[in-house]
Structure formats: C-alpha cells, structure tokens
PDB file of C-alpha atoms and ligand atoms in Angstrom:
ATOM      1  CA  UNK A   1      66.466 111.442  30.888  1.00  0.00           C
ATOM      2  CA  UNK A   2      64.923 107.885  31.386  1.00  0.00           C
ATOM      3  CA  UNK A   3      62.623 106.394  34.411  1.00  0.00           C
ATOM      4  CA  UNK A   4      64.658 106.171  37.607  1.00  0.00           C
ATOM      5  CA  UNK A   5      64.145 103.506  39.514  1.00  0.00           C
ATOM      6  CA  UNK A   6      63.986 104.121  43.701  1.00  0.00           C
ATOM      7  CA  UNK A   7      63.898 100.888  45.566  1.00  0.00           C
ATOM      8  CA  UNK A   8      63.196 100.908  49.505  1.00  0.00           C
ATOM      9  CA  UNK A   9      64.819  97.870  51.224  1.00  0.00           C
ATOM     10  CA  UNK A  10      63.600  97.283  54.268  1.00  0.00           C
ATOM     11  CA  UNK A  11      65.774  94.795  55.252  1.00  0.00           C
ATOM     12  CA  UNK A  12      64.673  92.861  58.860  1.00  0.00           C
ATOM     13  CA  UNK A  13      62.901  95.827  59.767  1.00  0.00           C
ATOM     14  CA  UNK A  14      59.457  96.256  60.227  1.00  0.00           C
ATOM     15  CA  UNK A  15      55.683  95.487  61.801  1.00  0.00           C
ATOM     16  CA  UNK A  16      51.921  95.613  60.571  1.00  0.00           C
ATOM     17  CA  UNK A  17      51.654  98.974  62.451  1.00  0.00           C
ATOM     18  CA  UNK A  18      54.712 100.453  61.207  1.00  0.00           C
ATOM     19  CA  UNK A  19      54.557  99.264  57.762  1.00  0.00           C
ATOM     20  CA  UNK A  20      50.996 100.502  57.440  1.00  0.00           C
ATOM     21  CA  UNK A  21      51.650 103.984  58.752  1.00  0.00           C
ATOM     22  CA  UNK A  22      54.987 103.935  56.666  1.00  0.00           C
ATOM     23  CA  UNK A  23      52.971 102.785  53.573  1.00  0.00           C
ATOM     24  CA  UNK A  24      50.069 105.900  54.146  1.00  0.00           C
ATOM     25  CA  UNK A  25      53.056 108.152  54.809  1.00  0.00           C
ATOM     26  CA  UNK A  26      54.517 107.598  51.230  1.00  0.00           C
ATOM     27  CA  UNK A  27      51.210 107.054  49.684  1.00  0.00           C
ATOM     28  CA  UNK A  28      50.112 110.696  50.548  1.00  0.00           C
ATOM     29  CA  UNK A  29      53.269 112.249  47.947  1.00  0.00           C
ATOM     30  CA  UNK A  30      52.104 112.123  44.340  1.00  0.00           C
ATOM     31  CA  UNK A  31      55.835 111.775  43.468  1.00  0.00           C
ATOM     32  CA  UNK A  32      56.405 109.044  46.131  1.00  0.00           C
ATOM     33  CA  UNK A  33      52.979 107.035  44.387  1.00  0.00           C
ATOM     34  CA  UNK A  34      54.525 106.159  40.724  1.00  0.00           C
ATOM     35  CA  UNK A  35      55.730 103.487  38.611  1.00  0.00           C
ATOM     36  CA  UNK A  36      59.269 103.410  39.576  1.00  0.00           C
ATOM     37  CA  UNK A  37      58.855 102.766  43.232  1.00  0.00           C
ATOM     38  CA  UNK A  38      59.372  99.540  44.970  1.00  0.00           C
ATOM     39  CA  UNK A  39      59.327  98.010  48.587  1.00  0.00           C
ATOM     40  CA  UNK A  40      61.287  95.224  49.333  1.00  0.00           C
ATOM     41  CA  UNK A  41      59.626  94.224  52.476  1.00  0.00           C
ATOM     42  CA  UNK A  42      60.384  91.009  55.183  1.00  0.00           C
ATOM     43  CA  UNK A  43      58.538  88.026  53.563  1.00  0.00           C
ATOM     44  CA  UNK A  44      55.573  87.679  56.249  1.00  0.00           C
ATOM     45  CA  UNK A  45      54.411  90.937  55.125  1.00  0.00           C
ATOM     46  CA  UNK A  46      54.620  90.642  51.847  1.00  0.00           C
ATOM     47  CA  UNK A  47      50.922  90.153  51.289  1.00  0.00           C
ATOM     48  CA  UNK A  48      49.590  92.848  53.779  1.00  0.00           C
ATOM     49  CA  UNK A  49      51.957  95.634  52.327  1.00  0.00           C
ATOM     50  CA  UNK A  50      50.256  94.309  48.686  1.00  0.00           C
ATOM     51  CA  UNK A  51      46.913  95.039  50.212  1.00  0.00           C
ATOM     52  CA  UNK A  52      48.314  98.184  51.560  1.00  0.00           C
ATOM     53  CA  UNK A  53      49.987  99.009  47.922  1.00  0.00           C
ATOM     54  CA  UNK A  54      46.422  98.263  46.058  1.00  0.00           C
ATOM     55  CA  UNK A  55      45.611 100.815  44.209  1.00  0.00           C
ATOM     56  CA  UNK A  56      48.906 102.610  44.204  1.00  0.00           C
ATOM     57  CA  UNK A  57      51.237 102.307  41.201  1.00  0.00           C
ATOM     58  CA  UNK A  58      54.602 101.532  43.872  1.00  0.00           C
ATOM     59  CA  UNK A  59      55.579  98.026  43.583  1.00  0.00           C
ATOM     60  CA  UNK A  60      56.171  95.017  45.624  1.00  0.00           C
ATOM     61  CA  UNK A  61      59.747  93.632  45.844  1.00  0.00           C
ATOM     62  CA  UNK A  62      61.362  90.698  47.569  1.00  0.00           C
ATOM     63  CA  UNK A  63      64.315  90.770  49.152  1.00  0.00           C
ATOM     64  CA  UNK A  64      65.184  87.181  48.713  1.00  0.00           C
ATOM     65  CA  UNK A  65      64.350  84.024  46.386  1.00  0.00           C
ATOM     66  CA  UNK A  66      64.757  79.976  46.742  1.00  0.00           C
ATOM     67  CA  UNK A  67      67.093  78.411  44.530  1.00  0.00           C
ATOM     68  CA  UNK A  68      64.834  75.793  44.024  1.00  0.00           C
ATOM     69  CA  UNK A  69      62.256  76.521  41.110  1.00  0.00           C
ATOM     70  CA  UNK A  70      59.557  74.067  41.661  1.00  0.00           C
ATOM     71  CA  UNK A  71      57.328  73.199  44.753  1.00  0.00           C
ATOM     72  CA  UNK A  72      58.901  70.721  46.928  1.00  0.00           C
ATOM     73  CA  UNK A  73      60.217  69.578  50.249  1.00  0.00           C
ATOM     74  CA  UNK A  74      62.251  72.596  50.608  1.00  0.00           C
ATOM     75  CA  UNK A  75      61.503  73.579  54.423  1.00  0.00           C
ATOM     76  CA  UNK A  76      61.615  77.174  54.955  1.00  0.00           C
ATOM     77  CA  UNK A  77      61.977  78.159  51.480  1.00  0.00           C
ATOM     78  CA  UNK A  78      60.384  80.580  49.084  1.00  0.00           C
ATOM     79  CA  UNK A  79      59.765  79.932  45.136  1.00  0.00           C
ATOM     80  CA  UNK A  80      59.774  82.981  42.737  1.00  0.00           C
ATOM     81  CA  UNK A  81      56.324  81.544  41.825  1.00  0.00           C
ATOM     82  CA  UNK A  82      55.390  82.111  45.266  1.00  0.00           C
ATOM     83  CA  UNK A  83      56.723  85.465  44.957  1.00  0.00           C
ATOM     84  CA  UNK A  84      55.207  86.197  41.958  1.00  0.00           C
ATOM     85  CA  UNK A  85      51.392  84.920  43.110  1.00  0.00           C
ATOM     86  CA  UNK A  86      51.475  87.507  45.982  1.00  0.00           C
ATOM     87  CA  UNK A  87      51.807  90.444  43.605  1.00  0.00           C
ATOM     88  CA  UNK A  88      55.730  90.929  43.667  1.00  0.00           C
ATOM     89  CA  UNK A  89      57.498  92.925  40.620  1.00  0.00           C
ATOM     90  CA  UNK A  90      61.286  92.988  41.759  1.00  0.00           C
ATOM     91  CA  UNK A  91      63.327  90.340  43.280  1.00  0.00           C
ATOM     92  CA  UNK A  92      66.347  91.103  45.714  1.00  0.00           C
ATOM     93  CA  UNK A  93      69.231  88.280  44.554  1.00  0.00           C
ATOM     94  CA  UNK A  94      72.891  88.612  45.537  1.00  0.00           C
ATOM     95  CA  UNK A  95      72.486  91.388  48.615  1.00  0.00           C
ATOM     96  CA  UNK A  96      75.488  91.298  50.112  1.00  0.00           C
ATOM     97  CA  UNK A  97      74.513  90.783  53.385  1.00  0.00           C
ATOM     98  CA  UNK A  98      72.992  86.976  52.146  1.00  0.00           C
ATOM     99  CA  UNK A  99      76.265  87.361  50.309  1.00  0.00           C
ATOM    100  CA  UNK A 100      78.438  87.981  53.806  1.00  0.00           C
ATOM    101  CA  UNK A 101      76.274  86.349  56.583  1.00  0.00           C
ATOM    102  CA  UNK A 102      74.703  83.053  54.190  1.00  0.00           C
ATOM    103  CA  UNK A 103      77.408  82.790  52.261  1.00  0.00           C
ATOM    104  CA  UNK A 104      75.636  82.727  48.732  1.00  0.00           C
ATOM    105  CA  UNK A 105      77.605  83.029  45.736  1.00  0.00           C
ATOM    106  CA  UNK A 106      78.063  81.701  42.322  1.00  0.00           C
ATOM    107  CA  UNK A 107      75.668  78.980  40.918  1.00  0.00           C
ATOM    108  CA  UNK A 108      73.282  79.253  43.802  1.00  0.00           C
ATOM    109  CA  UNK A 109      72.637  82.742  42.559  1.00  0.00           C
ATOM    110  CA  UNK A 110      72.563  82.320  39.169  1.00  0.00           C
ATOM    111  CA  UNK A 111      69.927  79.245  39.845  1.00  0.00           C
ATOM    112  CA  UNK A 112      67.924  82.273  41.930  1.00  0.00           C
ATOM    113  CA  UNK A 113      68.136  84.658  39.292  1.00  0.00           C
ATOM    114  CA  UNK A 114      66.981  82.130  36.871  1.00  0.00           C
ATOM    115  CA  UNK A 115      64.064  81.428  38.706  1.00  0.00           C
ATOM    116  CA  UNK A 116      63.316  85.094  39.008  1.00  0.00           C
ATOM    117  CA  UNK A 117      62.988  85.509  35.780  1.00  0.00           C
ATOM    118  CA  UNK A 118      61.157  82.112  34.501  1.00  0.00           C
ATOM    119  CA  UNK A 119      58.327  83.246  37.265  1.00  0.00           C
ATOM    120  CA  UNK A 120      58.233  86.650  35.021  1.00  0.00           C
ATOM    121  CA  UNK A 121      59.564  88.957  38.015  1.00  0.00           C
ATOM    122  CA  UNK A 122      62.471  91.141  37.081  1.00  0.00           C
ATOM    123  CA  UNK A 123      65.289  90.673  38.996  1.00  0.00           C
ATOM    124  CA  UNK A 124      67.556  93.027  40.956  1.00  0.00           C
ATOM    125  CA  UNK A 125      70.877  91.244  41.422  1.00  0.00           C
ATOM    126  CA  UNK A 126      73.216  93.194  44.150  1.00  0.00           C
ATOM    127  CA  UNK A 127      77.051  92.928  43.432  1.00  0.00           C
ATOM    128  CA  UNK A 128      80.119  95.444  44.538  1.00  0.00           C
ATOM    129  CA  UNK A 129      83.448  94.622  46.400  1.00  0.00           C
ATOM    130  CA  UNK A 130      84.109  95.301  50.315  1.00  0.00           C
ATOM    131  CA  UNK A 131      87.174  97.734  51.328  1.00  0.00           C
ATOM    132  CA  UNK A 132      89.507  95.046  51.528  1.00  0.00           C
ATOM    133  CA  UNK A 133      88.735  94.767  47.510  1.00  0.00           C
ATOM    134  CA  UNK A 134      88.179  98.311  46.803  1.00  0.00           C
ATOM    135  CA  UNK A 135      92.302  99.412  48.617  1.00  0.00           C
ATOM    136  CA  UNK A 136      93.673  95.876  46.630  1.00  0.00           C
ATOM    137  CA  UNK A 137      92.824  97.260  43.295  1.00  0.00           C
ATOM    138  CA  UNK A 138      90.226  94.288  42.126  1.00  0.00           C
ATOM    139  CA  UNK A 139      87.133  95.988  42.397  1.00  0.00           C
ATOM    140  CA  UNK A 140      86.533  95.594  38.702  1.00  0.00           C
ATOM    141  CA  UNK A 141      87.392  92.051  38.833  1.00  0.00           C
ATOM    142  CA  UNK A 142      85.216  91.036  41.455  1.00  0.00           C
ATOM    143  CA  UNK A 143      82.324  92.950  40.041  1.00  0.00           C
ATOM    144  CA  UNK A 144      83.028  91.025  36.958  1.00  0.00           C
ATOM    145  CA  UNK A 145      83.391  87.679  38.811  1.00  0.00           C
ATOM    146  CA  UNK A 146      79.749  88.663  40.116  1.00  0.00           C
ATOM    147  CA  UNK A 147      78.120  89.709  37.036  1.00  0.00           C
ATOM    148  CA  UNK A 148      79.424  85.918  35.625  1.00  0.00           C
ATOM    149  CA  UNK A 149      76.173  84.907  37.320  1.00  0.00           C
ATOM    150  CA  UNK A 150      74.594  86.672  33.833  1.00  0.00           C
ATOM    151  CA  UNK A 151      76.080  84.503  31.601  1.00  0.00           C
ATOM    152  CA  UNK A 152      73.810  83.720  28.711  1.00  0.00           C
ATOM    153  CA  UNK A 153      70.762  84.446  30.708  1.00  0.00           C
ATOM    154  CA  UNK A 154      67.933  85.911  28.595  1.00  0.00           C
ATOM    155  CA  UNK A 155      65.726  88.220  30.149  1.00  0.00           C
ATOM    156  CA  UNK A 156      63.580  91.214  28.291  1.00  0.00           C
ATOM    157  CA  UNK A 157      64.988  93.476  31.541  1.00  0.00           C
ATOM    158  CA  UNK A 158      67.579  93.119  34.182  1.00  0.00           C
ATOM    159  CA  UNK A 159      68.251  95.495  37.198  1.00  0.00           C
ATOM    160  CA  UNK A 160      71.738  95.223  38.541  1.00  0.00           C
ATOM    161  CA  UNK A 161      72.283  97.015  42.081  1.00  0.00           C
ATOM    162  CA  UNK A 162      76.193  98.540  42.729  1.00  0.00           C
ATOM    163  CA  UNK A 163      76.665  98.422  46.014  1.00  0.00           C
ATOM    164  CA  UNK A 164      79.782  98.784  47.691  1.00  0.00           C
ATOM    165  CA  UNK A 165      79.844  96.896  50.679  1.00  0.00           C
ATOM    166  CA  UNK A 166      81.812  99.431  52.167  1.00  0.00           C
ATOM    167  CA  UNK A 167      79.187 101.839  51.673  1.00  0.00           C
ATOM    168  CA  UNK A 168      75.894 100.155  53.196  1.00  0.00           C
ATOM    169  CA  UNK A 169      74.791 101.504  56.481  1.00  0.00           C
ATOM    170  CA  UNK A 170      77.951 102.781  57.130  1.00  0.00           C
ATOM    171  CA  UNK A 171      77.316 106.405  56.112  1.00  0.00           C
ATOM    172  CA  UNK A 172      80.184 106.299  54.088  1.00  0.00           C
ATOM    173  CA  UNK A 173      79.357 106.770  50.093  1.00  0.00           C
ATOM    174  CA  UNK A 174      81.404 106.012  47.176  1.00  0.00           C
ATOM    175  CA  UNK A 175      82.730 109.322  45.027  1.00  0.00           C
ATOM    176  CA  UNK A 176      81.139 110.620  42.248  1.00  0.00           C
ATOM    177  CA  UNK A 177      83.317 109.552  39.773  1.00  0.00           C
ATOM    178  CA  UNK A 178      83.759 106.101  41.645  1.00  0.00           C
ATOM    179  CA  UNK A 179      79.922 105.450  40.721  1.00  0.00           C
ATOM    180  CA  UNK A 180      80.265 106.456  37.168  1.00  0.00           C
ATOM    181  CA  UNK A 181      83.228 104.117  36.622  1.00  0.00           C
ATOM    182  CA  UNK A 182      81.911 101.067  38.114  1.00  0.00           C
ATOM    183  CA  UNK A 183      78.284 101.631  36.576  1.00  0.00           C
ATOM    184  CA  UNK A 184      79.500 102.485  33.160  1.00  0.00           C
ATOM    185  CA  UNK A 185      81.751  98.921  33.437  1.00  0.00           C
ATOM    186  CA  UNK A 186      78.486  97.107  34.714  1.00  0.00           C
ATOM    187  CA  UNK A 187      76.571  98.315  31.768  1.00  0.00           C
ATOM    188  CA  UNK A 188      79.255  97.313  28.908  1.00  0.00           C
ATOM    189  CA  UNK A 189      79.747  93.947  31.097  1.00  0.00           C
ATOM    190  CA  UNK A 190      75.599  92.691  30.959  1.00  0.00           C
ATOM    191  CA  UNK A 191      75.891  93.478  27.448  1.00  0.00           C
ATOM    192  CA  UNK A 192      78.718  91.423  26.778  1.00  0.00           C
ATOM    193  CA  UNK A 193      77.139  88.714  29.389  1.00  0.00           C
ATOM    194  CA  UNK A 194      72.944  88.699  28.782  1.00  0.00           C
ATOM    195  CA  UNK A 195      71.425  86.821  25.859  1.00  0.00           C
ATOM    196  CA  UNK A 196      68.892  89.122  23.476  1.00  0.00           C
ATOM    197  CA  UNK A 197      68.687  92.954  24.368  1.00  0.00           C
ATOM    198  CA  UNK A 198      67.692  93.209  27.907  1.00  0.00           C
ATOM    199  CA  UNK A 199      66.836  96.689  29.322  1.00  0.00           C
ATOM    200  CA  UNK A 200      69.572  96.773  31.558  1.00  0.00           C
ATOM    201  CA  UNK A 201      68.858  99.540  34.790  1.00  0.00           C
ATOM    202  CA  UNK A 202      72.009  99.961  37.165  1.00  0.00           C
ATOM    203  CA  UNK A 203      71.231 100.834  40.746  1.00  0.00           C
ATOM    204  CA  UNK A 204      73.501 102.536  43.240  1.00  0.00           C
ATOM    205  CA  UNK A 205      72.898 101.457  46.994  1.00  0.00           C
ATOM    206  CA  UNK A 206      75.083 102.699  49.769  1.00  0.00           C
ATOM    207  CA  UNK A 207      73.992 105.077  52.057  1.00  0.00           C
ATOM    208  CA  UNK A 208      71.732 107.207  49.640  1.00  0.00           C
ATOM    209  CA  UNK A 209      70.034 109.608  52.016  1.00  0.00           C
ATOM    210  CA  UNK A 210      67.748 112.392  50.950  1.00  0.00           C
ATOM    211  CA  UNK A 211      71.128 114.848  50.939  1.00  0.00           C
ATOM    212  CA  UNK A 212      73.049 113.088  48.537  1.00  0.00           C
ATOM    213  CA  UNK A 213      70.117 111.620  46.327  1.00  0.00           C
ATOM    214  CA  UNK A 214      70.255 114.714  43.572  1.00  0.00           C
ATOM    215  CA  UNK A 215      73.917 114.164  43.136  1.00  0.00           C
ATOM    216  CA  UNK A 216      74.136 110.592  42.815  1.00  0.00           C
ATOM    217  CA  UNK A 217      70.809 109.925  40.817  1.00  0.00           C
ATOM    218  CA  UNK A 218      72.194 112.739  38.289  1.00  0.00           C
ATOM    219  CA  UNK A 219      75.499 110.797  37.367  1.00  0.00           C
ATOM    220  CA  UNK A 220      75.269 109.369  33.795  1.00  0.00           C
ATOM    221  CA  UNK A 221      74.582 105.360  33.864  1.00  0.00           C
ATOM    222  CA  UNK A 222      72.933 105.842  37.451  1.00  0.00           C
ATOM    223  CA  UNK A 223      69.360 104.886  36.632  1.00  0.00           C
ATOM    224  CA  UNK A 224      67.959 104.800  40.164  1.00  0.00           C
ATOM    225  CA  UNK A 225      68.530 104.257  44.025  1.00  0.00           C
ATOM    226  CA  UNK A 226      68.733 101.065  46.371  1.00  0.00           C
ATOM    227  CA  UNK A 227      68.133 102.608  49.701  1.00  0.00           C
ATOM    228  CA  UNK A 228      68.442 100.340  52.891  1.00  0.00           C
ATOM    229  CA  UNK A 229      68.117 102.730  56.152  1.00  0.00           C
ATOM    230  CA  UNK A 230      66.241 105.617  54.344  1.00  0.00           C
ATOM    231  CA  UNK A 231      63.745 103.661  53.282  1.00  0.00           C
ATOM    232  CA  UNK A 232      62.388 103.283  56.804  1.00  0.00           C
ATOM    233  CA  UNK A 233      62.202 107.283  57.303  1.00  0.00           C
ATOM    234  CA  UNK A 234      59.036 108.446  55.398  1.00  0.00           C
ATOM    235  CA  UNK A 235      60.292 111.955  55.120  1.00  0.00           C
ATOM    236  CA  UNK A 236      64.177 110.649  53.681  1.00  0.00           C
ATOM    237  CA  UNK A 237      62.077 108.160  51.410  1.00  0.00           C
ATOM    238  CA  UNK A 238      59.719 110.495  50.059  1.00  0.00           C
ATOM    239  CA  UNK A 239      62.613 113.023  49.546  1.00  0.00           C
ATOM    240  CA  UNK A 240      64.506 110.623  47.658  1.00  0.00           C
ATOM    241  CA  UNK A 241      61.364 109.385  45.632  1.00  0.00           C
ATOM    242  CA  UNK A 242      60.975 113.209  44.904  1.00  0.00           C
ATOM    243  CA  UNK A 243      64.532 113.988  43.601  1.00  0.00           C
ATOM    244  CA  UNK A 244      64.151 110.907  41.744  1.00  0.00           C
ATOM    245  CA  UNK A 245      61.121 111.930  39.926  1.00  0.00           C
ATOM    246  CA  UNK A 246      62.630 115.448  38.827  1.00  0.00           C
ATOM    247  CA  UNK A 247      65.148 113.937  37.483  1.00  0.00           C
ATOM    248  CA  UNK A 248      62.765 111.740  35.104  1.00  0.00           C
TER     249      UNK A 248
HETATM  250  C1  PEP B   1      70.899  98.433  51.736  1.00  0.00           C
HETATM  251  O1  PEP B   1      70.617  97.537  51.823  1.00  0.00           O
HETATM  252  O2  PEP B   1      70.925  97.752  50.226  1.00  0.00           O
HETATM  253  C2  PEP B   1      71.606  99.926  51.371  1.00  0.00           C
HETATM  254  C3  PEP B   1      72.388 100.042  49.990  1.00  0.00           C
HETATM  255  O3  PEP B   1      71.357  99.820  52.674  1.00  0.00           O
HETATM  256  P1  PEP B   1      71.794 101.787  52.946  1.00  0.00           P
HETATM  257  O4  PEP B   1      71.100 102.500  52.266  1.00  0.00           O
HETATM  258  O5  PEP B   1      71.544 101.762  54.441  1.00  0.00           O
HETATM  259  O6  PEP B   1      73.205 101.628  53.123  1.00  0.00           O
END
C-alpha cells in the first residue's frame, strides 16, 4: 500500500508556546516523526514552527498563497516563492473556508496553483460540495467544475483534498461509500485534466478523528487525510498519524 499523507490544518489557531508544546508532543512519537506528515500552520508561525521541525522528518505547509507570482506592490500578500524560501513543502489552495468567506474561486485559484507549482512546491487543492449541492445530486458536477482549475497543469505531484463542506468541523463524516466513489471520480478527472504524468494523491478531510481514521484511510483511493480540529490535539493527531503509518 502506498504511503499515506497526513496534513494537520491548524487554521487560525496557535501561539508560540502552544505550538512548541504541540510539536514537541508530536515529535515524541516515532510514528508521527516520518515523511508523509505535514503541518499547515498560520503564516506568522511558519518560520518558528519550521525551526521546531528542523531535524525531524515532518514537513511544513502553508494554508494559503498569493495569486500574484512575483514580488511587487501587493500589501499583505505572501508569494509562493516566499513560502518556498521559509521551507514549506506543501501549500493548501482553495480551502472551503476561503471559498466561503473570501469568495475565492476559478481563475484566482488557478493562478495560486500555478504559482505554487512554479515555486517547486506541492499544492494541496481542496474541493468539495455543500450540503445543498449534495442533496440536489450535484456533487460530482460541482467537484468536476472545481477541478477545472487543474486544466493542462504540468506538475510532477498534485494533491487534491476532498472535503465535503458539510463534514468540516461538524462531526459529520461522509460514508465510506460516498468517499470511495468521489475519490475514484477525482482521480479519473485529474488524469483527464493534468498534463503529463503527475503523481496524484487524494486526501479525505472532514471530521477525521482518531476513532474513524482507520476506516477512512483503508478505503481504496484514499491516499491520506487533511485533518482540522483533531490536529490541534496532540493525542488525536498522533493516533491518526500512527494509524496511517500502520497502513503503509
Ligand atoms: C479542515 O480544516 O480541512 C478540516 C477537515 O477540518 P475538520 O477536520 O475539523 O473537519
């Protein structure tokens, strides 16, 4: 079975002392300190968490990136090149919270994806339907439309995170059948849209916890997990990483 990638998304949480404690506890487990585990931390803490991760095998991830490629007069923006410079390996693009609150979509997300790839980083492109779209039976159409941002993209590695919006932070988890069929469709759609032969990994995200991680990570075409809330609790995130390690 291929390596499972587990990314903890801290969202807008963390302070120096909390981060140091969390990372220390995570690194005390050999099954967490392995390649294939990454922490997506808020921008102000990328450098300090990067320092804490030095000497470990964990990767650093950013939660967002600028749509502007080059340095310039873009107040408040952080470029993909800057993220590479501070040691990020992955960058989340198009998380549903950014789609919802900041109205990110379409061309803007495509520019972000291209910038991340041009900077030599791996994008983690988040897709997923709302409850309304799922109930109207439009989930495949919505996800296909979101994946159109990948049209003709040429990258050695792409990670897509399937996160049904109705399962994020709600405690509701998609059924194993729902996850399986969407992941299968995402892989097929990526193969159609991406240029060349990229390694495509599809992560599941949405209320992944220590208790449900084994069942979710064992599904065909689930190559890992994007974990929000549980990534802030060292015991829970460690358990999820340990489960993923056992499945390798
Ligand atoms: C997320 O933030 O990507 C996420 C999946 O959150 P949670 O695990 O809390 O549902």
